Structure formats: C-alpha cells, structure tokens
Amino acid sequence: MPQEDVAQFTVRSVQVLAEDETVDDELVPELTDDQLLDLYEQMKRSRRLDERGIALQRRGELGTYAPAIGQEAAQVGSAYALADDDWLVPSFREQAALLTHGTDPEQILQYAMGMEEGAEIPGGKGALPPAIPVGSQPLHAVGIGWGEALQDRDTIAITYFGDGATSEGDVYEAFNFAGVSDSQTVFICQNNRYAISTGVEKQTKAKTLAQKAIAAGIEGVQVDGNDVLGVYRVAREAVEKARNGNPVLIEALTYRRSMHTTSDDPTAYRGHEEEAEWELRDPILRFQVFLENREILDEETEGTIDERIESELADAIDQANKERQAIDPADMFRFVYDDMPSELEQQSDAFEEGVEGDTDG
Amino acid sequence: MAERLRMVEAVRDTLDAELARDDSVVVYGEDVGRVGGVFRATQGLINDYPDRVFDTPVAEAGIIGTGVGLAATGMKPVAEIQFQSFLYQGFHQLAQHVARIRSRSRGTITCPMTIRMPYGGGIHALELHSESYEAGFSHLPGLQVVFPSSPAETKGLLTSAIRDPDPVIFMEPTRLYRSFREEVPDQHKIPLGEARVVEFGDDVTVVAWGSMLRKTLDAVNDVEASVEVIDPRTLYPLDTQTIVESVKKTGRCVVVHEAPKTAGMGGEITARINEEAFLYLEAPVERVTGYDVPVPLFAREDDYLPDEDRIRNGISRALEFG
Ligand SMILES: Cc1ncc(C[n+]2csc(CCOP(=O)(O)OP(=O)(O)O)c2C)c(N)n1
C-alpha cells in the first residue's frame, strides 16, 4: 500500500456537573459531604483573597496582583487530588491551588507586597515559588517527577500554566521530556481564553490544547474547568497515572473573569456580553446550587464558612502588614550564595554602612 | 512641527512614521496589536496598518527567530519583547542567529531587526520585570545596544535603529515612559554610536544612560563641583572618544548603572579610560551600580537601585581621592 494512516487520535472531554445543573451521576467522584464542603470553602477562600487583593492593590498596599477569579474550580479541583507531600509547581495566578495544598494566605499577600518572604514555602510542603516567566516552570515539574521516580518514590508533581504558555518552547520541551523520562508529572493547562489581551485563537490553530500532549506521546484530556467535580475526577485519575510514570496533560476550559492583573483593563479587548455569559457559568455558583440541591449546604453553613474566611483573611492581612513594616533591606544579599563571595560581602558591608563602593575601606 | 510627547508616545510616533515611510517595516510582539502593548507604546497602529502590525503567540524564541527569516525576505522586523527579562526565552535566537547571520552568511543575509523592550526598575513591578541585562547584549558581537533617556532622544535613536542595516537592541526605561514630556521634532534622527554631553563641567565626569541619566541629573543639581554629564546613548558601539576627551579634561570619572556591578558596563568604560587616558586620571574611576544580587521584589527595590545619594557619594569619592 503506497499510503496508509499510521496513527489516529481523539481527545476526550469530561463534564460531571453541567451548566444547566444536570449531573452525570455515574461520573460523580466519591467524596464525602465534608469533602464536598471543603472544595466549596477552598474556592470561596480563594475568591475572597483575590477580591481583597484587588482592593488592597487599589489602595496601594499590594503591588501588581493576578486574580484567579473564575478559575477556582480548575485549581481547587485539581489540587484537591494531591497527597500532602506531592509537589505543586505554580505559575503566577495559582492562589486557589496553593491555598488548597496548604499555603497560608499571609504568604500570598507577602509576595504580593513585594517581599521575598512570601516565596518561602513553610513546613516542608512541596511547592515552588510563583514562576513569573510564562511557561518556564513545567520543566521544573518534569524534573521533580523524574527525580522522585529515580529515587523510587511515588510522589508526583503537578504544574499549572495558561493557554498562552503552551506557545512557549519550554512547554513543548516539558511535555516531550516528561514522556521520554516517564516523569511523574501532571500538567494542568488552564485555558482561560486569554493571554493578557490575546485570545486563544491567536495562540494556536489547534482545536484543543489537550492535543498538544499527543505529539509528545503522553495522554491529553480536556475537562470543563468550571466544573469542580469534573476537574477533581480527571485530576484524580491523572495523579494515579502519574504515580506510575505516565504523565498526563489536562486542559481545563475556563474563563478569567476579572483582569489579567491589576495593571490590565480587559474592556480594551473583550466585550461585556462575553463577560456576562461567563458570569452565569461561574464555578462557585454552579457548585453551590449542586450542594444546595443535595442538601449539603444551607444558609447557616454558608454563613459559618463566610465568617471563617473573613476572619482568617483579616488576620493574614494584619500579619503581612506587620511583617512589611519590619523588613530588613540587607536581606537581599543573604540568599544569593551559600558562602557569600568576598566581592559580594564587600558590597553588603558597604550597603550596611551606607557608604558602598569604597573598596579601600 | 515639534510636539510635546511622553517617551511612550515618542515610541508610538516613531513607529507610526516608520511604518508609513517604509512598507517593509513590520511591528509585532505579544499584545502589541489590539491593545497596543502593555505600556500602550503601539496603541492604534494596528488600525492604520492591519497587515503589518501583529499580535503574536507568547513565544519569544519565535518572535526573535522569525525576525531572521522575515529579514531574509526583505522585511524590516521591529519586535517588542514585553519586558527585558523575557528576552531570555529567546536569547539563543539572538546570540546564535540575529547577531551572527551577517557574518555567518558572509554578508549575503542580514538582519536589520530592531528589538524594543522595556527595562529597569523603579516602577514597583513584579519579579523579573526590572532587570537591565545590558552588558550581556553588548557582549554579543553583531548587535548594537541603544538606550534612550528622553522622548526626543527616543525618536531620534529609534528612527536610526529601525533604518539601520544591522540588528539593534533598543532598551526603553519603563521608569521614564510617562515621567515627563518634551518637545519631539517631527523629523529627527540621532546617529547610533554618538554620545551626548548633557552638562558641561570641569571637575568630574559622570557617565550614565537610560533612567540613570535622569537620576544623575537630579543628583548633580546639589553638587558643589562642576560636573560634566555624558550620556553614551549607545553602549555598543560605545563613543569612547567623547568619554575619554572629557576625562582628560576633568581627571575624574564616575560611571552609574543600575545593572549589577560585576561584569557590568562600568567595568568596560573604566578599562577604556585606563587604556586611553590613564596618565590624566587623578582618581580611580568610581562605579555606582546595582549590587551583585537578583533585583529584589519591590519592597526592597529602592535599596537596590542607585539613587541620588549614592550617586552624590560616588562623585564625592572621585573628587576627594588623593
Ligand atoms: C516569558 C514571558 N513572556 C512574557 C511575559 C509577560 N506575560 C505575563 S502573563 C502573559 C500572558 C500569559 O497568558 P497565559 O499563559 O494564558 O496565562 P494567564 O495569564 O491567562 O493565566 C504574558 C505574555 C512573561 N511573564 N513571561
């Protein structure tokens, strides 16, 4: 035969809790009522942190802030599938995932206040600091998932990035490297439709981002990223596969409901109609109706959750502000090397004495 | 007709003029089209030149690498890298191809590309939005490295950069984008490789570029001595002669930059002064620079960046030596 098809592919897409509130009972993950409430609370905690973050930035108390409003299901649902010692390798918009995996809101605030302290991961929880360069961090996750495998552990790494990031060469390298090294990695691409102002249709001609896995020989799957049950289900499966050395790329279809960062004005590139449409598909609203329909959530429980979140956040903001008042500027010299080279020591001493540069002493 | 523009408007004005003048100019980069760039330096251009102004995928290697190919077909690529640090994602294309294609092809293929990017600290931006990797660019043979320090300088230098037959790295100080207005003549070209003596003086020479030039001018306002301030405007090629002439007159020199001290351009300038004016020196050349540490997040950024005090201290050290 002079020509034949040697490979064919399909891309699976998953949804458990649909926009119209219908539920695919067979696909509902096995979670207790408390766990379901936990998912809900984590999503709300992140939403409130982001809302307060925007407000604090407007008052000049935070620097540029990248809210994840609208993407809570994609992040919380996936991070909830992790074991405590699994690694989380975030980009710069992963408040919801980080909170779910155990990071304190105070740290997220410290980082947003321009303090390196916020990038320090306490308690040995496996997470890397936020990665600002787009698409640079999936390779770190692949290295982690590879390193864990080489040391015969079944700990995995999950990494988060956006639709724009899939255009970066590093991200292709990560998929490919993960495949050939059987790295214990789960990739979560949050397709929130925009890379700053650039729509996903200008990012790629591919019909899905999940299919970018195929060229690397790893599994790619799409999920409704505003359906926390769907995301959890798909992530749970992916995490188990990754523990066995089979990396998976999940494309979570979602929408960034607010601005790219507090420096951005989305009205310059998208219409109110589109935003209104996605407001109706909000992941928290959708899950709340599910919980109410199943009588897992009532007004009283909701009130208790909201109060808890508000008081925790108020404490975190207070604490972060206190730390900010007390920062030591000489800290910038401290963690560059294990053993400070003499050149740097001279600069550091001069800095502390306020005379810098005079190497004669 | 001269108009009073901010630096970011001068960028836009220049791009507009060059797009109008030369059909082979293409302006592209992340978010440069529809919203006109994150700093709005390309705002509106896509409306007038829909076929030559493009939003690209988030792919710096792609942006820089395709420039080599575009240029090979006769286009003049003017690319924006959103922030200087993100050029690293395409650094291999810059170092291995953009800078070398002329010599590798023995002059048969050239790359008249301009790569514009905001650089530097002082606007309380996120991590990796405040670097100035200028020495690294100047270290790559084949590139020219340009630093505007005002709106009019921007117009003059960017015009030359775009029309230049070789690649140019055009470093725009974010801190100055909107900080002041200045008359910008309509037709304006400043040759690359020529320094500007911004203030004349006899006691000490201070060399500074980009946003550090502004800081230096503020600092020398309160200095008793007579200070000569030089803006090299391009770090490669560097107008050594203007600097050396000045140092021969003053006998003392301070170089100011916000990039880290070690292997920074201050070292290169000092070496050239040593080579050509050693016997005229009355004091070692002083450097006032950033420290050899990653630029801290913004809570500590002001402690990293040279400020007026540090510049004045540097000048005093140069003046008081001996
Ligand atoms: C390497 C690099 N290039 C450019 C930027 C500037 N930038 C910050 S976010 C962004 C868009 C990212 O879009 P996407 O990956 O879809 O993630 P999202 O912001 O939507 O979460 C760009 C271009 C950057 N931070 N890093």
XYZ file of C-alpha atoms and ligand atoms in Angstrom:
709
model
C 0.000 0.000 0.000
C 1.616 3.302 -1.020
C -0.203 5.336 1.630
C -1.879 4.441 4.870
C -2.904 6.107 8.085
C -0.399 5.082 10.703
C -1.873 6.866 13.682
C -5.208 8.342 14.665
C -6.127 10.309 17.726
C -9.103 11.526 19.616
C -9.376 13.916 22.511
C -11.724 13.065 25.373
C -13.654 15.844 27.114
C -15.227 15.403 30.550
C -18.011 17.193 32.386
C -19.768 15.951 35.523
C -21.797 18.939 36.656
C -23.218 20.726 33.649
C -24.060 24.392 33.326
C -27.771 23.638 33.498
C -27.156 21.857 36.824
C -27.732 18.375 35.398
C -25.369 15.886 36.951
C -23.863 12.787 35.405
C -24.356 10.536 38.423
C -22.041 7.857 37.155
C -19.164 10.278 36.999
C -19.657 11.994 40.365
C -16.444 11.343 42.270
C -16.613 9.534 45.574
C -16.307 12.315 48.088
C -17.942 12.689 51.484
C -20.202 15.632 52.241
C -17.415 17.177 54.303
C -15.016 16.891 51.412
C -17.556 18.467 49.097
C -17.967 21.332 51.545
C -14.228 21.609 51.728
C -13.985 22.063 47.965
C -16.606 24.777 48.207
C -14.854 26.547 51.053
C -11.489 26.475 49.293
C -12.993 28.030 46.188
C -14.615 30.754 48.248
C -11.457 31.388 50.246
C -9.524 31.969 47.066
C -12.255 34.186 45.619
C -12.273 36.380 48.719
C -8.486 36.569 48.826
C -8.498 37.735 45.214
C -11.248 40.278 45.811
C -9.404 41.662 48.787
C -6.143 41.513 46.838
C -7.581 43.731 44.114
C -8.956 46.159 46.704
C -5.643 46.290 48.590
C -3.767 46.898 45.358
C -6.103 49.791 44.570
C -5.287 51.275 47.974
C -1.574 50.951 47.286
C -0.955 48.204 49.826
C -0.130 45.482 47.299
C 1.812 45.514 44.051
C 0.519 44.106 40.782
C -1.835 41.268 41.570
C -3.075 38.490 39.247
C -6.528 37.313 40.327
C -7.792 33.811 39.588
C -11.445 34.797 39.833
C -13.432 32.370 37.685
C -10.718 29.726 37.693
C -11.307 28.382 41.201
C -12.756 25.043 40.124
C -9.848 24.305 37.796
C -7.346 24.987 40.558
C -9.094 23.716 43.668
C -10.457 20.598 41.958
C -7.027 19.605 40.713
C -5.002 20.493 43.822
C -7.521 18.586 45.929
C -6.461 15.412 44.141
C -2.929 15.683 45.545
C -1.414 13.943 48.524
C 0.136 16.237 51.131
C 3.669 15.529 50.006
C 3.049 15.912 46.284
C 4.711 18.915 44.686
C 2.837 21.887 43.339
C 4.669 23.913 40.710
C 2.658 27.083 40.115
C 2.668 29.941 37.690
C 1.673 33.410 38.982
C -2.107 33.002 39.258
C -2.348 29.945 41.457
C -3.688 31.305 44.727
C -6.554 28.805 44.739
C -4.342 25.786 44.100
C -1.746 26.913 46.635
C -4.317 27.546 49.353
C -5.796 24.104 48.706
C -2.379 22.492 49.018
C -1.704 24.219 52.335
C -0.063 27.601 51.661
C -1.179 30.358 54.059
C -2.957 33.384 52.609
C -0.452 35.508 54.525
C 2.350 34.250 52.318
C 0.484 35.003 49.141
C -0.063 38.514 50.475
C 3.572 38.948 51.474
C 4.679 38.035 47.982
C 2.157 40.492 46.540
C 3.569 43.132 48.897
C 6.917 42.702 47.207
C 8.533 40.623 49.941
C 10.674 37.597 49.143
C 9.453 36.075 52.406
C 6.230 35.197 50.617
C 8.039 32.810 48.291
C 9.399 30.741 51.146
C 7.439 27.535 51.489
C 6.921 26.697 55.142
C 6.516 23.349 56.769
C 8.292 21.398 54.042
C 5.220 21.414 51.837
C 6.269 20.645 48.318
C 5.665 23.780 46.337
C 7.936 26.019 44.303
C 7.688 29.833 44.404
C 5.469 31.521 41.779
C 7.036 31.456 38.312
C 6.640 34.798 36.584
C 8.225 33.915 33.216
C 5.397 32.330 31.228
C 5.771 28.605 30.663
C 9.145 28.302 32.397
C 8.031 26.131 35.288
C 6.598 22.946 33.696
C 10.158 21.782 33.100
C 10.815 22.032 36.837
C 7.813 19.850 37.500
C 9.108 17.330 34.984
C 12.454 17.335 36.782
C 10.733 16.791 40.096
C 8.568 13.978 38.751
C 11.658 12.418 37.221
C 13.746 12.842 40.380
C 11.064 11.256 42.516
C 10.890 8.307 40.119
C 14.671 7.890 40.091
C 14.540 7.668 43.877
C 11.748 5.098 43.787
C 9.170 7.318 45.397
C 5.667 7.696 44.078
C 5.375 11.396 44.884
C 4.208 13.376 41.879
C 4.470 16.955 40.662
C 1.546 18.928 39.353
C 2.202 22.076 37.388
C -0.073 24.915 36.308
C 0.143 27.189 33.293
C -2.118 29.075 30.923
C -3.202 28.783 27.309
C -0.600 31.365 26.300
C 2.130 29.329 27.907
C 1.537 26.464 25.500
C 3.131 28.628 22.804
C 6.460 28.762 24.624
C 9.131 26.330 23.530
C 9.806 25.310 27.127
C 6.314 23.900 27.446
C 6.758 21.653 24.395
C 10.056 20.544 25.829
C 8.370 19.732 29.114
C 5.713 17.506 27.524
C 8.289 15.733 25.457
C 10.788 15.319 28.271
C 8.082 14.021 30.576
C 7.185 11.373 28.032
C 10.662 10.042 27.466
C 11.626 10.130 31.138
C 8.354 8.605 32.417
C 8.240 11.571 34.740
C 5.622 11.507 37.495
C 4.005 14.715 36.345
C 0.532 16.129 35.812
C 0.248 19.219 33.636
C -2.747 21.493 34.162
C -3.288 23.952 31.388
C -5.906 26.454 32.461
C -7.326 27.618 29.193
C -8.891 30.831 30.442
C -9.256 32.127 26.872
C -6.770 34.983 27.078
C -3.071 35.614 27.381
C -3.335 39.206 28.554
C -5.255 40.609 25.552
C -4.508 37.850 23.088
C -7.318 35.366 22.564
C -6.568 31.647 22.439
C -7.489 31.560 18.735
C -4.430 33.728 18.073
C -2.293 31.481 20.225
C -2.815 28.329 18.232
C -4.630 26.891 15.279
C -5.115 23.630 17.194
C -8.688 22.813 18.118
C -7.776 21.832 21.649
C -4.733 22.410 23.824
C -5.084 18.896 25.232
C -3.992 17.516 21.875
C -0.593 19.112 22.335
C 0.154 16.092 24.512
C -0.271 13.742 21.586
C 2.861 14.803 19.748
C 4.820 14.060 22.911
C 3.269 10.622 23.239
C 1.537 11.372 26.512
C -2.146 11.460 27.350
C -4.123 14.649 26.877
C -7.626 15.176 28.189
C -9.999 18.105 28.293
C -12.328 18.951 31.147
C -14.898 21.624 31.864
C -12.727 23.762 34.082
C -15.708 25.428 35.744
C -16.994 22.078 36.979
C -15.126 21.313 40.157
C -16.358 17.719 40.253
C -15.235 17.081 36.697
C -11.836 18.607 37.340
C -11.386 16.610 40.522
C -12.352 13.419 38.748
C -9.976 13.931 35.841
C -7.149 15.117 38.114
C -7.572 12.141 40.454
C -7.159 9.769 37.502
C -4.213 11.722 36.178
C -2.468 11.772 39.550
C -2.778 7.978 39.815
C -1.414 7.541 36.301
C 1.439 9.912 37.047
C 2.349 7.921 40.159
C 3.016 5.072 37.755
C 5.199 7.120 35.474
C 2.540 8.118 32.974
C 2.405 11.887 32.660
C -0.914 13.489 31.697
C -1.844 16.877 30.280
C -5.220 18.208 31.402
C -6.726 21.152 29.578
C -9.264 22.828 31.858
C -11.628 25.028 29.848
C -12.354 28.059 31.962
C -12.509 31.842 31.936
C -10.579 34.539 33.719
C -13.483 36.638 34.929
C -11.535 39.654 36.100
C -8.464 41.437 34.763
C -5.194 39.771 33.713
C -3.509 41.655 36.519
C -4.408 44.823 38.349
C -2.442 46.717 35.646
C -4.769 45.446 32.932
C -8.039 46.815 31.575
C -9.988 43.987 29.931
C -12.549 46.341 28.377
C -9.852 47.160 25.813
C -10.101 43.672 24.303
C -13.315 41.935 25.271
C -16.972 42.761 25.423
C -19.356 42.996 28.305
C -21.613 40.416 26.669
C -18.927 37.781 26.769
C -18.157 38.567 30.392
C -21.828 38.376 31.308
C -22.125 34.990 29.646
C -19.290 33.597 31.727
C -20.677 35.128 34.885
C -23.540 32.672 34.532
C -21.070 29.801 34.279
C -19.269 30.789 37.450
C -17.735 27.712 39.090
C -18.676 28.659 42.641
C -22.293 29.437 41.805
C -22.676 26.211 39.913
C -21.283 24.111 42.719
C -23.277 25.961 45.322
C -26.534 25.040 43.573
C -25.366 21.416 43.430
C -24.650 21.409 47.157
C -27.972 23.044 47.948
C -29.876 20.622 45.743
C -28.288 17.740 47.616
C -28.980 19.436 50.928
C -25.321 19.503 51.846
C -25.245 23.275 52.127
C -27.768 25.543 53.807
C -27.703 29.211 54.646
C -26.366 28.653 58.121
C -23.408 26.582 56.983
C -22.705 29.123 54.295
C -22.702 31.888 56.893
C -20.258 29.982 59.088
C -17.929 29.382 56.168
C -18.013 33.021 55.106
C -17.278 34.228 58.620
C -14.362 31.868 58.982
C -12.888 33.031 55.696
C -13.292 36.715 56.551
C -11.652 36.468 59.934
C -8.773 34.341 58.624
C -8.165 36.839 55.862
C -8.305 39.812 58.188
C -5.651 38.160 60.368
C -3.494 37.320 57.375
C -3.621 40.895 56.088
C -2.724 42.264 59.531
C 0.138 39.873 59.899
C 1.543 40.530 56.419
C 1.359 44.278 57.019
C 3.266 43.904 60.265
C 5.968 41.894 58.539
C 6.189 44.535 55.873
C 6.814 47.269 58.442
C 9.698 45.232 59.803
C 11.576 44.185 56.690
C 15.341 44.236 56.641
C 16.634 45.560 53.309
C 20.015 43.817 53.711
C 18.084 40.602 53.250
C 18.708 40.949 49.500
C 22.319 39.829 49.983
C 21.534 36.862 52.154
C 20.370 34.052 49.963
C 22.325 34.557 46.769
C 25.089 32.093 47.691
C 25.618 29.566 50.424
C 29.024 31.045 51.104
C 28.973 34.752 50.274
C 31.799 35.575 47.847
C 34.117 38.317 49.078
C 33.032 40.729 46.310
C 29.500 40.434 47.477
C 30.474 40.647 51.115
C 32.177 43.962 50.376
C 29.031 45.232 48.686
C 26.899 44.009 51.538
C 29.125 45.591 54.202
C 29.208 48.856 52.314
C 25.434 48.735 51.995
C 25.025 48.256 55.728
C 27.402 51.102 56.429
C 25.725 53.270 53.823
C 28.966 54.094 52.039
C 29.024 51.458 49.277
C 31.580 51.096 46.586
C 34.626 52.284 48.517
C 36.648 49.094 48.426
C 39.582 50.772 50.168
C 37.565 50.521 53.352
C 6.458 70.802 13.806
C 7.511 69.714 17.239
C 5.037 68.146 19.627
C 5.347 67.733 23.361
C 5.333 63.996 23.951
C 5.989 61.474 26.676
C 8.572 58.794 25.963
C 5.963 56.123 25.342
C 4.212 58.441 22.891
C 7.512 59.141 21.163
C 7.927 55.400 20.609
C 4.491 55.211 19.073
C 5.026 58.299 16.977
C 8.285 56.898 15.606
C 6.802 53.506 14.796
C 3.925 55.220 13.045
C 6.276 57.352 10.975
C 8.466 54.408 10.012
C 5.508 52.181 9.123
C 4.253 54.995 6.881
C 7.610 55.628 5.312
C 8.651 52.074 4.561
C 6.301 49.263 3.531
C 8.768 46.636 4.626
C 8.525 47.583 8.326
C 6.515 45.098 10.438
C 5.722 45.683 14.098
C 4.913 42.623 16.160
C 5.027 41.066 19.598
C 2.827 39.932 22.479
C -0.253 42.158 22.846
C 1.126 44.891 20.571
C -1.890 44.800 18.254
C -5.345 45.037 19.682
C -4.460 46.753 22.977
C -1.304 48.410 21.744
C 1.135 46.758 24.118
C 1.084 46.549 27.899
C 2.547 50.061 28.061
C 0.441 51.194 25.069
C 3.535 52.012 23.028
C 1.929 50.596 19.876
C -1.592 51.801 20.574
C -3.729 52.275 17.490
C -1.065 51.220 14.979
C -2.965 48.072 14.074
C -5.861 50.205 12.828
C -3.711 52.036 10.306
C -1.510 49.107 9.339
C -3.604 45.975 9.858
C -1.298 43.893 7.657
C 1.945 44.976 9.269
C 1.157 45.110 12.983
C 0.632 41.737 14.663
C -0.209 40.166 17.974
C 1.976 37.088 18.305
C 1.740 33.948 20.398
C 3.546 34.102 23.757
C 6.813 32.849 22.303
C 9.944 34.960 22.499
C 12.161 32.487 20.658
C 9.514 32.635 17.952
C 9.394 36.418 17.914
C 13.157 36.783 17.659
C 13.796 33.764 15.456
C 11.155 34.635 12.856
C 12.780 38.061 12.620
C 15.798 36.445 10.998
C 13.557 34.842 8.388
C 11.405 37.915 7.838
C 14.542 39.966 7.311
C 15.902 37.410 4.847
C 12.848 38.074 2.668
C 13.391 41.824 2.738
C 11.155 42.831 5.645
C 12.281 45.085 8.492
C 11.133 43.463 11.703
C 10.506 45.712 14.694
C 9.707 43.366 17.532
C 8.608 44.118 21.059
C 9.681 41.900 23.928
C 7.224 42.621 26.699
C 9.860 43.000 29.429
C 13.598 42.699 29.143
C 13.821 39.548 31.264
C 11.595 37.680 28.860
C 14.141 38.073 26.150
C 15.944 35.219 27.869
C 13.300 32.906 26.398
C 14.663 33.872 23.012
C 18.256 34.599 23.914
C 19.583 31.687 21.917
C 17.984 33.063 18.756
C 19.521 36.452 19.458
C 23.003 35.157 20.229
C 23.186 32.333 17.735
C 21.400 33.865 14.769
C 20.313 37.512 14.918
C 23.753 38.706 15.968
C 25.633 36.406 13.590
C 23.626 35.958 10.441
C 25.552 38.646 8.558
C 28.946 37.165 9.328
C 27.777 33.547 9.023
C 26.412 34.213 5.554
C 29.377 36.389 4.592
C 27.116 39.398 4.219
C 24.619 37.772 1.892
C 21.865 37.599 4.523
C 21.459 40.408 7.011
C 19.095 41.139 9.859
C 18.057 44.783 10.097
C 15.889 43.940 13.077
C 15.019 46.229 15.979
C 14.124 44.588 19.252
C 12.444 47.051 21.593
C 11.903 46.297 25.229
C 11.122 47.996 28.494
C 13.840 47.519 31.071
C 14.835 48.575 34.534
C 13.414 49.159 37.960
C 11.649 51.887 39.791
C 8.020 51.197 38.952
C 7.303 48.610 41.638
C 6.685 45.873 39.136
C 6.593 42.115 39.612
C 9.595 39.847 39.898
C 11.659 39.752 36.678
C 10.142 42.980 35.368
C 13.008 45.257 36.440
C 16.264 43.887 35.051
C 18.802 45.549 32.770
C 20.939 42.909 31.128
C 22.783 45.474 29.071
C 26.310 44.122 29.359
C 25.112 40.735 28.113
C 23.769 42.284 24.932
C 26.803 44.493 24.445
C 28.939 41.388 24.776
C 27.439 39.788 21.654
C 29.343 40.838 18.541
C 26.935 41.868 15.798
C 24.452 43.735 17.963
C 24.044 47.426 18.684
C 22.671 48.391 22.073
C 20.753 51.645 22.399
C 19.418 53.481 25.459
C 17.113 56.462 25.028
C 16.868 58.782 28.018
C 14.133 61.204 26.958
C 11.233 61.478 24.475
C 13.235 63.395 21.861
C 16.189 61.045 22.223
C 13.760 58.155 21.781
C 12.522 59.474 18.492
C 15.972 60.234 17.172
C 17.518 56.956 18.200
C 14.598 54.686 17.339
C 14.372 56.185 13.872
C 18.042 55.381 13.306
C 17.645 51.933 14.827
C 14.807 50.952 12.518
C 16.636 52.254 9.452
C 19.920 50.638 10.430
C 21.000 47.675 8.302
C 22.058 45.693 11.383
C 20.229 44.448 14.466
C 19.593 46.877 17.302
C 18.572 46.197 20.885
C 16.502 49.173 21.980
C 16.204 49.423 25.754
C 13.329 51.605 26.934
C 13.472 52.661 30.603
C 9.997 51.871 31.970
C 10.517 54.439 34.667
C 10.690 57.218 32.080
C 7.816 56.090 29.844
C 5.391 58.562 31.345
C 7.527 60.599 33.694
C 7.834 63.795 31.652
C 7.045 65.471 28.330
C 9.429 67.082 25.931
C 9.342 68.688 22.500
C 9.895 65.999 19.908
C 10.663 67.237 16.400
C 8.818 65.565 13.546
C 11.877 64.664 11.539
C 14.574 63.618 13.906
C 17.443 61.200 13.621
C 20.305 60.714 16.038
C 23.180 58.642 14.709
C 23.947 55.473 16.652
C 27.315 55.424 18.357
C 27.498 59.090 19.295
C 27.458 60.171 22.918
C 25.863 63.384 24.131
C 27.432 65.762 26.598
C 24.348 66.646 28.592
C 26.015 69.058 31.000
C 29.413 70.632 30.705
C 31.800 70.806 33.667
C 35.461 70.711 34.646
C 35.848 68.823 37.930
C 34.461 65.358 37.314
C 32.831 63.363 34.512
C 29.743 61.276 35.201
C 28.658 58.711 32.609
C 25.079 57.466 32.851
C 22.368 56.280 30.453
C 18.664 55.472 30.341
C 16.841 56.158 33.573
C 20.115 56.560 35.481
C 20.854 59.642 33.423
C 17.764 61.313 34.896
C 18.799 60.276 38.408
C 22.282 61.632 37.774
C 20.989 64.990 36.564
C 18.866 65.263 39.703
C 21.833 64.305 41.860
C 24.322 66.761 40.379
C 21.923 69.648 40.952
C 23.076 69.646 44.568
C 26.771 69.057 43.946
C 29.097 71.977 44.580
C 31.636 70.908 41.965
C 31.428 71.476 38.224
C 30.193 68.185 36.795
C 30.277 67.050 33.192
C 27.479 64.587 32.480
C 27.741 62.271 29.485
C 25.012 60.063 28.064
C 26.702 57.476 25.814
C 23.275 56.695 24.269
C 24.629 53.505 22.744
C 26.629 51.019 24.771
C 27.704 49.256 21.618
C 29.185 50.868 19.673
C 30.450 52.984 22.552
C 31.619 56.511 21.840
C 34.867 56.131 23.749
C 36.287 59.323 22.348
C 33.711 61.638 23.926
C 34.199 59.993 27.306
C 37.972 59.993 27.075
C 38.107 63.643 25.982
C 36.019 64.579 28.964
C 38.099 62.582 31.424
C 41.264 64.127 30.024
C 39.753 67.464 30.978
C 38.330 66.562 34.406
C 40.746 63.815 35.522
C 37.965 62.084 37.426
C 35.097 59.849 36.412
C 32.053 58.123 37.871
C 30.032 55.552 35.931
C 26.448 54.972 37.049
C 24.298 51.993 36.093
C 21.517 50.036 37.687
C 22.708 46.656 36.437
C 24.855 44.603 38.832
C 28.407 45.790 39.348
C 30.378 42.703 38.411
C 30.986 42.456 34.678
C 28.746 45.469 34.168
C 29.391 48.155 31.549
C 31.051 50.284 34.245
C 33.972 47.884 34.070
C 34.253 48.228 30.298
C 34.148 52.014 30.427
C 36.757 52.045 33.190
C 39.029 49.829 31.114
C 38.750 52.103 28.081
C 39.595 55.125 30.207
C 42.612 53.244 31.564
C 43.703 52.402 28.040
C 43.373 55.878 26.643
C 43.624 58.407 29.459
C 45.491 56.687 32.267
C 48.000 59.457 32.744
C 45.253 62.048 33.035
C 43.489 60.323 35.895
C 43.630 61.882 39.327
C 41.448 59.256 40.955
C 40.313 55.709 40.213
C 37.140 55.550 38.149
C 34.230 55.115 40.555
C 31.282 52.851 39.898
C 27.805 53.426 41.318
C 25.732 50.412 40.369
C 23.219 47.805 41.386
C 24.543 45.045 43.613
C 25.513 41.544 42.561
C 22.152 40.175 43.659
C 18.948 39.380 41.798
C 16.868 42.577 41.639
C 14.759 42.276 44.791
C 10.971 42.362 44.776
C 9.646 45.877 45.115
C 9.581 46.100 48.911
C 13.385 46.258 48.764
C 13.843 47.568 45.244
C 14.676 51.114 46.326
C 17.527 49.742 48.373
C 18.953 48.044 45.315
C 18.693 50.847 42.770
C 21.276 53.640 42.753
C 19.606 56.831 43.977
C 20.699 60.468 44.178
C 22.530 59.894 47.468
C 24.570 57.034 46.154
C 25.413 58.974 43.008
C 26.487 62.007 45.065
C 28.589 59.756 47.296
C 30.279 58.304 44.228
C 31.023 61.791 42.970
C 32.445 62.802 46.369
C 34.693 59.752 46.436
C 36.029 60.634 42.991
C 36.531 64.270 43.964
C 38.098 63.634 47.346
C 40.573 60.988 46.275
C 44.242 61.739 46.778
C 8.381 34.588 29.088
C 7.373 35.639 29.337
N 6.925 36.373 28.316
C 6.023 37.336 28.519
C 5.542 37.583 29.776
C 4.501 38.658 30.001
N 3.219 37.993 30.275
C 2.799 37.806 31.548
S 1.426 36.912 31.607
C 1.327 36.773 29.938
C 0.212 36.012 29.309
C 0.112 34.626 29.837
O -1.023 34.019 29.383
P -1.419 32.559 29.816
O -0.245 31.657 29.711
O -2.620 32.191 29.040
O -1.760 32.660 31.362
P -2.837 33.577 32.092
O -2.177 34.876 32.370
O -4.017 33.694 31.202
O -3.132 32.873 33.364
C 2.393 37.425 29.339
C 2.607 37.492 27.886
C 6.046 36.800 30.830
N 5.634 36.971 32.099
N 6.943 35.825 30.576
